[in-house]
Short mmCIF file of C-alpha atoms in Angstrom, two decimals:
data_model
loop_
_atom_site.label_atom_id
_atom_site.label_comp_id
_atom_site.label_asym_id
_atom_site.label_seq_id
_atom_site.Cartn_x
_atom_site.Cartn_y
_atom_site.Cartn_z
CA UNK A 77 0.00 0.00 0.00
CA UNK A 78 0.95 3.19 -0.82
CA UNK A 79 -1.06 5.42 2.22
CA UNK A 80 0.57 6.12 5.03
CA UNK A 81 -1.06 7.15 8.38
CA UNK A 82 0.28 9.94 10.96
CA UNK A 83 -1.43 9.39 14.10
CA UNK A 84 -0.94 11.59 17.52
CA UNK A 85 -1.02 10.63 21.43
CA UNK A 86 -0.19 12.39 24.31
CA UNK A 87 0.96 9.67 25.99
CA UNK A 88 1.75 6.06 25.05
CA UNK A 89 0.44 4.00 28.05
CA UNK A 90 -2.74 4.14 26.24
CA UNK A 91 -2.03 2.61 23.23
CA UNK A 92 -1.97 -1.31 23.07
CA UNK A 93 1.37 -2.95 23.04
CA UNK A 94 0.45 -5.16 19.54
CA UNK A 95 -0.38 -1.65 17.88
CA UNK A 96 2.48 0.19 19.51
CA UNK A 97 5.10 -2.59 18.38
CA UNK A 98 4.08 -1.68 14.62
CA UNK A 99 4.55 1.59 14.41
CA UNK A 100 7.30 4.38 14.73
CA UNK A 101 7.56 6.42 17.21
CA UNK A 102 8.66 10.23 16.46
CA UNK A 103 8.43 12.54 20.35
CA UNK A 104 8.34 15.93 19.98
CA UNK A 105 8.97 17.07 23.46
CA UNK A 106 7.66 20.67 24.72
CA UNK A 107 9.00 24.18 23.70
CA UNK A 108 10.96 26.69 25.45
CA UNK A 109 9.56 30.06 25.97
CA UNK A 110 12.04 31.40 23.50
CA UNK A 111 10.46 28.89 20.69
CA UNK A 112 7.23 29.53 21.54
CA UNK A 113 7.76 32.86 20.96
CA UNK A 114 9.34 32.28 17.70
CA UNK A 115 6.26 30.30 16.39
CA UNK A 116 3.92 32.47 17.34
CA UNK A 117 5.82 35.15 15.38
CA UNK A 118 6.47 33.23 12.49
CA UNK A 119 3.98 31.10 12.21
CA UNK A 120 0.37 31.59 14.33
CA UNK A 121 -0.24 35.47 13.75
CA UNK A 122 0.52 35.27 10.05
CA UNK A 123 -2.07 32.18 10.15
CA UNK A 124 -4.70 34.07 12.89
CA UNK A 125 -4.43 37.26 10.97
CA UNK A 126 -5.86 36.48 7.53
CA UNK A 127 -8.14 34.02 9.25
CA UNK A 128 -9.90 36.60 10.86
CA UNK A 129 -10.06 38.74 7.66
CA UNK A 130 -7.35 41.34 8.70
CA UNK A 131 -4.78 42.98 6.72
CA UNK A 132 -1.40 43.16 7.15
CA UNK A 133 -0.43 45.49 8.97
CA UNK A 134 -3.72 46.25 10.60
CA UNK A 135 -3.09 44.62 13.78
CA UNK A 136 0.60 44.49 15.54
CA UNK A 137 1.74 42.97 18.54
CA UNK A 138 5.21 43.68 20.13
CA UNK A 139 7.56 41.01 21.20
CA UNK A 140 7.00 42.28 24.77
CA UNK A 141 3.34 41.55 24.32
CA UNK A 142 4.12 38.06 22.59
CA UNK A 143 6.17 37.37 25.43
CA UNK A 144 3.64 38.28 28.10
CA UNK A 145 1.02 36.29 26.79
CA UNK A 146 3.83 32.88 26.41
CA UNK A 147 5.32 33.58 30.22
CA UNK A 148 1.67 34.73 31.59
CA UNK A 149 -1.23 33.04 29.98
CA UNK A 150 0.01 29.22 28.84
CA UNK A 151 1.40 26.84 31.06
CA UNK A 152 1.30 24.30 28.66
CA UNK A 153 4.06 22.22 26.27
CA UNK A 154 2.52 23.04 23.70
CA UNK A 155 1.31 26.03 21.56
CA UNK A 156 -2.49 25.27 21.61
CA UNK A 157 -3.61 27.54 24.35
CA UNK A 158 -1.06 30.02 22.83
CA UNK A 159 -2.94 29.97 19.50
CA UNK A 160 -5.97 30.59 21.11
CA UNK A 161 -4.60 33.21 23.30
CA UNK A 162 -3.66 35.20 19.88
CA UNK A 163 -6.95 34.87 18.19
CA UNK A 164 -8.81 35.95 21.19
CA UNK A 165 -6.71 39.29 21.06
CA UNK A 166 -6.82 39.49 17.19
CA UNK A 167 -10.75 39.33 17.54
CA UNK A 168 -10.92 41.87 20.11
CA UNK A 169 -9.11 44.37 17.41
CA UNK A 170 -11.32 42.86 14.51
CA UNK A 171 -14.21 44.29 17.19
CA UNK A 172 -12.70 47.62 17.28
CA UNK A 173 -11.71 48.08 14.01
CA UNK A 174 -15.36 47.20 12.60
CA UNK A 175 -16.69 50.19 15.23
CA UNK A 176 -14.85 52.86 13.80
CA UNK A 177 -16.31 55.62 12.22
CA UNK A 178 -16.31 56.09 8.69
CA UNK A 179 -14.55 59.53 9.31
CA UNK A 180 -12.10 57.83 11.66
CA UNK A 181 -8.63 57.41 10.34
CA UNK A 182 -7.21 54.21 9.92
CA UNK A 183 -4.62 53.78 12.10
CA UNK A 184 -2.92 50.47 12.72
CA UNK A 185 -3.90 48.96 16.39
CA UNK A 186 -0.58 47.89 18.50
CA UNK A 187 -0.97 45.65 21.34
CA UNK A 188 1.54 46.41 23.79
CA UNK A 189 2.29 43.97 27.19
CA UNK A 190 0.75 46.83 28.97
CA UNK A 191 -2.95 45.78 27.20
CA UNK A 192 -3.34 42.22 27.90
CA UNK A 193 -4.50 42.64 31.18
CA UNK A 194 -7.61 44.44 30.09
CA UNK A 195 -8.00 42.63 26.50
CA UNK A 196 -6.93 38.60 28.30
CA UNK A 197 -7.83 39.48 31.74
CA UNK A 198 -6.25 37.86 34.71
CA UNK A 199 -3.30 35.62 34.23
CA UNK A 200 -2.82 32.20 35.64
CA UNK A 201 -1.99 32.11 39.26
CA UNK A 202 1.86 31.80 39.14
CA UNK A 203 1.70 28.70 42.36
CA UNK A 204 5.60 29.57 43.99
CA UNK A 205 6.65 26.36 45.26
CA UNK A 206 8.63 27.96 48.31
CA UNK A 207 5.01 28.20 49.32
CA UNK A 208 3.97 24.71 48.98
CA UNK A 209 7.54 23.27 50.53
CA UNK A 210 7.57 24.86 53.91
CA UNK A 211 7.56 22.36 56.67
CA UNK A 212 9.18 18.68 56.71
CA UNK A 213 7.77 16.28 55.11
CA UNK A 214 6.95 17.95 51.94
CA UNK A 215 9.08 17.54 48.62
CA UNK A 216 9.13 18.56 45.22
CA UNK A 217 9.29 15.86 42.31
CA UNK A 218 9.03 16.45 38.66
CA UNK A 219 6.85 14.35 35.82
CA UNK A 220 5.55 14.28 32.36
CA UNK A 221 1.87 14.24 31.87
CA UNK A 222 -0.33 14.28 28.56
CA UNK A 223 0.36 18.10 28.30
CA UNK A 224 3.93 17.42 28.86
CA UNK A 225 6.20 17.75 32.06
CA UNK A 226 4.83 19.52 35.26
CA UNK A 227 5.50 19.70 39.12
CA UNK A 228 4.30 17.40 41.06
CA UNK A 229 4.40 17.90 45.16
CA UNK A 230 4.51 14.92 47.84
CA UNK A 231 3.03 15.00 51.32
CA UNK A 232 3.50 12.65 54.20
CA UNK A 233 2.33 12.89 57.20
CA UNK A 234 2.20 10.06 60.44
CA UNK A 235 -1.69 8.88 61.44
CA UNK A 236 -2.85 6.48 64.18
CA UNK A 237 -3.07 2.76 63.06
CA UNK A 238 -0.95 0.27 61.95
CA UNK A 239 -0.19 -1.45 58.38
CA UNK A 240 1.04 -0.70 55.52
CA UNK A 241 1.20 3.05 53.91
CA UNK A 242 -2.05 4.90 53.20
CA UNK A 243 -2.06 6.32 49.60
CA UNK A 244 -3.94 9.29 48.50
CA UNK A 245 -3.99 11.00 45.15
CA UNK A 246 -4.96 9.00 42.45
CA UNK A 247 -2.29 7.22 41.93
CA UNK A 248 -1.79 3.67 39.49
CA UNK A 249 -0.16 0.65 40.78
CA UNK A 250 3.52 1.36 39.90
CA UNK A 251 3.53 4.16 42.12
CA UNK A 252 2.04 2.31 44.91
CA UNK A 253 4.62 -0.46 44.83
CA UNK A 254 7.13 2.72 45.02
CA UNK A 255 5.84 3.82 48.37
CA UNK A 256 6.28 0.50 49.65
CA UNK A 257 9.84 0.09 48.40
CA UNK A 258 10.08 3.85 49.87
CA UNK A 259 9.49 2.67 53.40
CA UNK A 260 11.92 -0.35 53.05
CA UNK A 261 14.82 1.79 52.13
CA UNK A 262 14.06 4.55 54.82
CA UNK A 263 14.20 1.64 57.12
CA UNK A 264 17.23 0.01 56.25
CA UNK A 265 18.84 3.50 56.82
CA UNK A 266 17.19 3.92 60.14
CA UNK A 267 20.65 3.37 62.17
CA UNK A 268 22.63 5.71 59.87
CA UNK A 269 19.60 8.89 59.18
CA UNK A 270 18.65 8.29 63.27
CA UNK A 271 14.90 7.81 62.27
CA UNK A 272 12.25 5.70 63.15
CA UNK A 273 8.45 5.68 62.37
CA UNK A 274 6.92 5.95 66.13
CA UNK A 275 5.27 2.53 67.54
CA UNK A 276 1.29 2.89 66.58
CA UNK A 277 1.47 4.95 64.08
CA UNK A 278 1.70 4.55 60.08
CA UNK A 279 2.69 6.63 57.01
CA UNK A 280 0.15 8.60 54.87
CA UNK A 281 1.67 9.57 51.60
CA UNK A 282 -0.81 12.04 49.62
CA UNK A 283 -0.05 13.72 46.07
CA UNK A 284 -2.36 16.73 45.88
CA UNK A 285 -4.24 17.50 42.46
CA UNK A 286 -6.12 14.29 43.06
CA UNK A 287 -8.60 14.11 40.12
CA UNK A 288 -5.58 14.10 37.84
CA UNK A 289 -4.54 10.63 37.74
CA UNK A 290 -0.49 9.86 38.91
CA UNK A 291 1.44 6.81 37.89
CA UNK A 292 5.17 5.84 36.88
CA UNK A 293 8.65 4.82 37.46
CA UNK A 294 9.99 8.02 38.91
CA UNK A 295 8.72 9.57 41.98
CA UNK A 296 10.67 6.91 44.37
CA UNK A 297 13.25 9.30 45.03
CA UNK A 298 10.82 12.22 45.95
CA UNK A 299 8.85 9.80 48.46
CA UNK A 300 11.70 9.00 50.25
CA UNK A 301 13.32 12.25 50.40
CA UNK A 302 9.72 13.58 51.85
CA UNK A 303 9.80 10.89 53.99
CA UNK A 304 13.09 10.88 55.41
CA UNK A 305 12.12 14.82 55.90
CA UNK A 306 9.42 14.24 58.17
CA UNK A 307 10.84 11.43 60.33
CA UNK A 308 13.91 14.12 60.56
CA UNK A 309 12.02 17.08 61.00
CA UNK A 310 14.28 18.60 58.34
CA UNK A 311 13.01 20.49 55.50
CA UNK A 312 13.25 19.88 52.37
CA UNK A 313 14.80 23.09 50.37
CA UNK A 314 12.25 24.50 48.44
CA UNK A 315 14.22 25.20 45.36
CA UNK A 316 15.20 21.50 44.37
CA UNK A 317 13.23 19.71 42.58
CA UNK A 318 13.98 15.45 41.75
CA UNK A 319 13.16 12.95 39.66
CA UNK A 320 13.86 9.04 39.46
CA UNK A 321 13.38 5.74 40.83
CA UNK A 322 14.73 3.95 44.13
CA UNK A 323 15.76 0.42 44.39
CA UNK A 324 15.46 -1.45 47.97
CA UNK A 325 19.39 -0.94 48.03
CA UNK A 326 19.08 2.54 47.69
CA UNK A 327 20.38 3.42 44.36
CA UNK A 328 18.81 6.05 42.33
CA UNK A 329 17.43 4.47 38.66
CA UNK A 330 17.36 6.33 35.71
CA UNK A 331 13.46 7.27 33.76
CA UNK A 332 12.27 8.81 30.82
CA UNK A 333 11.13 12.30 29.79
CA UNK A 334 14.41 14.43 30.98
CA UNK A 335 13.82 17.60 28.70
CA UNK A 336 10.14 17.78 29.65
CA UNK A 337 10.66 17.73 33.10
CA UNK A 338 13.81 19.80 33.04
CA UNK A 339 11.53 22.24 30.90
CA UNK A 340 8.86 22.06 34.08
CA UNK A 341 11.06 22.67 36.94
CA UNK A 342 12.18 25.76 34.61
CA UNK A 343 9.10 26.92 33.96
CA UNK A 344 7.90 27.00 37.93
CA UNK A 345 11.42 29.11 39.14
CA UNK A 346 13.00 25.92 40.56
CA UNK A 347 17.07 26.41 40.74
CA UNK A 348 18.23 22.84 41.08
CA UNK A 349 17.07 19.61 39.87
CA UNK A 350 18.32 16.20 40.97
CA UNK A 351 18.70 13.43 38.17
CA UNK A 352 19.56 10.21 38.07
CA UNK A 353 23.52 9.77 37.20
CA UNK A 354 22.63 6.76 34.36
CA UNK A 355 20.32 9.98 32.34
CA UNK A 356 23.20 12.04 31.49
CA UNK A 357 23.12 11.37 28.11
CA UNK A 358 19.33 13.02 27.95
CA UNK A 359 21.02 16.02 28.81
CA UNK A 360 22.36 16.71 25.33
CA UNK A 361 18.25 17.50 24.69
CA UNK A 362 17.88 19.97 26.54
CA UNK A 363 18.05 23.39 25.58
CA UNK A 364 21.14 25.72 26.22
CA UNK A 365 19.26 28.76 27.78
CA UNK A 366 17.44 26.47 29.88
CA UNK A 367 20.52 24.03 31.11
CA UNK A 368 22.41 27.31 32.18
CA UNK A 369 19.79 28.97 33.79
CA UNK A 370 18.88 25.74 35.91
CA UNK A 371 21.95 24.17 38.61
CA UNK A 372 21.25 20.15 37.91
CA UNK A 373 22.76 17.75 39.86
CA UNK A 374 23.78 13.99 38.88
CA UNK A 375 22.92 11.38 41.26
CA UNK A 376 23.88 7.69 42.07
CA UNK A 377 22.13 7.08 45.55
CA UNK A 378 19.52 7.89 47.81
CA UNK A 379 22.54 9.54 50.04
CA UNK A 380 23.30 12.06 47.42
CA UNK A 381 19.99 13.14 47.17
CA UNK A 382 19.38 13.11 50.86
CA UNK A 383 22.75 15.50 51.32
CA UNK A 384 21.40 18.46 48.41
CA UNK A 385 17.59 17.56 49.13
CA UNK A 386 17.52 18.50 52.97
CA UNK A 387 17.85 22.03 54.49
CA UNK A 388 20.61 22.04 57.68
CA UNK A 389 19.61 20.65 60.91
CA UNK A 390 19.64 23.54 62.42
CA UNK A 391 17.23 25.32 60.11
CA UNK A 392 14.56 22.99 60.16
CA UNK A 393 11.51 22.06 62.90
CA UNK A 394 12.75 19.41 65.60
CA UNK A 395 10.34 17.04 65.05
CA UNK A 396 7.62 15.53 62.57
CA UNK A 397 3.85 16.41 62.18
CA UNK A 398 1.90 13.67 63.20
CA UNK A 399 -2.12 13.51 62.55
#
């Protein structure tokens, strides 16, 4: 046959492993801000512009404005919302352009960064994570959903009963198994970290944004650096963010999706990111701006990640929050 098909997927858990062993996979991973702002420039406002019967030249936006409505108004890997973002202010000049008078000369309309409040409105809630990471127990871990990578936060916490770990936060079964190996390793290190969970009580490990479902190979190492925080009473700095998996001997495995979630912790302010030593290599993908902008540590071992994870004793609470 001579047709060839071009299909798209967000992500490939969905697709069934007979199907997904046929065909070739091509990943286009997320854009920077920079090349988001290049697209839109060269490619969706040329598009936008004579789809909403303007001329050139009617309607100009300045690279400040461009910029504003990429850093302000999409949090996304993509350039979907971006596109729409455009058209929406595109129509809004179509509006005042057709309620001119006659009489009215024809000036060209410039959208400055200085209009998009009133022609956008308000922009999404920039969420600081120094906020969210402010008392042990908490961490920061990083992972790639449909839309492409994001932030994800980890809470423990100790609760009456006994048993094994409660789990909250829609997560899928790899994830679960994780937070079991989690407790194993924090145990074995119980001599050498000086921690113990107290007699009676067991761990509840929660992932907030519950409706969005959670699963995956890589938030080992974020478990048990939250949990080692709260059985510590140390903090967990609120500028590192980590990825990867743990194995019951402690070492630190390597995952998938590097540039995406390098491209996340960028995106939300974070300064350092912890990676697993074996995903070097992935760092080739991502972009220059972003890999000088962002302090990323290699990692072998749950140590390692314990040592640049955890604030200083002595700036930390003394002991855990129990429920």
């Amino acid at each position: 046959s001579d047709v060839v098909f071009i299909a798209t997927a967000n992500v490939l858990d969905t697709i069934p492993g007979p199907l997904l062993d046929r065909l070739e996979i091509i990943t286009l991973d997320g854009y920077t801000e920079i090349e988001k702002t290049t697209i839109a420039q060269d490619h969706l406002l040329p598009r936008l512009v004579e789809r909403n019967g303007l001329r050139p030249g009617e309607v100009a936006l300045t690279d400040d404005a461009i910029r504003g409505v990429v850093t302000r108004y999409t949090r996304e890997a993509g350039v979907r919302r971006l596109e729409r973002q455009l058209d929406k202010l595109l129509r809004k000049s179509v509006t005042t352009i057709a309620m001119r008078d006659e009489d009215e000369p024809s000036e060209s309309i410039v959208i400055t960064d200085e209009d998009l409040g009133e022609l956008l409105g308000k922009p999404i809630p920039e969420e600081e994570v120094s906020g969210r990471i402010d008392r042990p127990g908490m961490a920061t871990g990083l992972a790639v959903t449909g839309a492409g990578g994001d932030v994800l936060f980890v809470e423990t916490a100790l609760v009456d009963g006994k048993g094994e770990p409660i789990l909250t936060g829609q997560l899928g079964d790899v994830m679960k198994e994780s937070a079991t190996i989690v407790r194993s390793v924090v145990a074995t290190r119980a001599d050498e970290l000086e921690v113990a969970i107290p007699e009676g009580k067991r761990l509840h490990v929660h992932f907030p944004a519950g409706a969005v479902p959670k699963d995956g190979p890589s938030a080992g190492v974020t478990m048990t650096t939250a949990l080692t925080s709260l059985l510590t009473g140390r903090r967990v700095r609120s500028d590192v963010a980590m990825t990867g998996e743990v194995t019951l001997q402690g070492r630190v495995l390597p995952i998938g999706g590097v540039k995406q979630k390098v491209l996340a912790a960028h995106r939300a302010g974070i300064g350092t990111v912890l990676l697993p030593k074996d995903n070097e290599r992935d760092l080739e993908d991502v972009p220059t701006e972003v890999a000088e902008a962002i302090e990323i540590h290699l990692v072998g071992d749950i140590d390692q990640v314990l040592d640049l994870a955890l604030e200083p004793e002595s700036s930390s609470a003394a002991t855990p929050e129990v429920v």
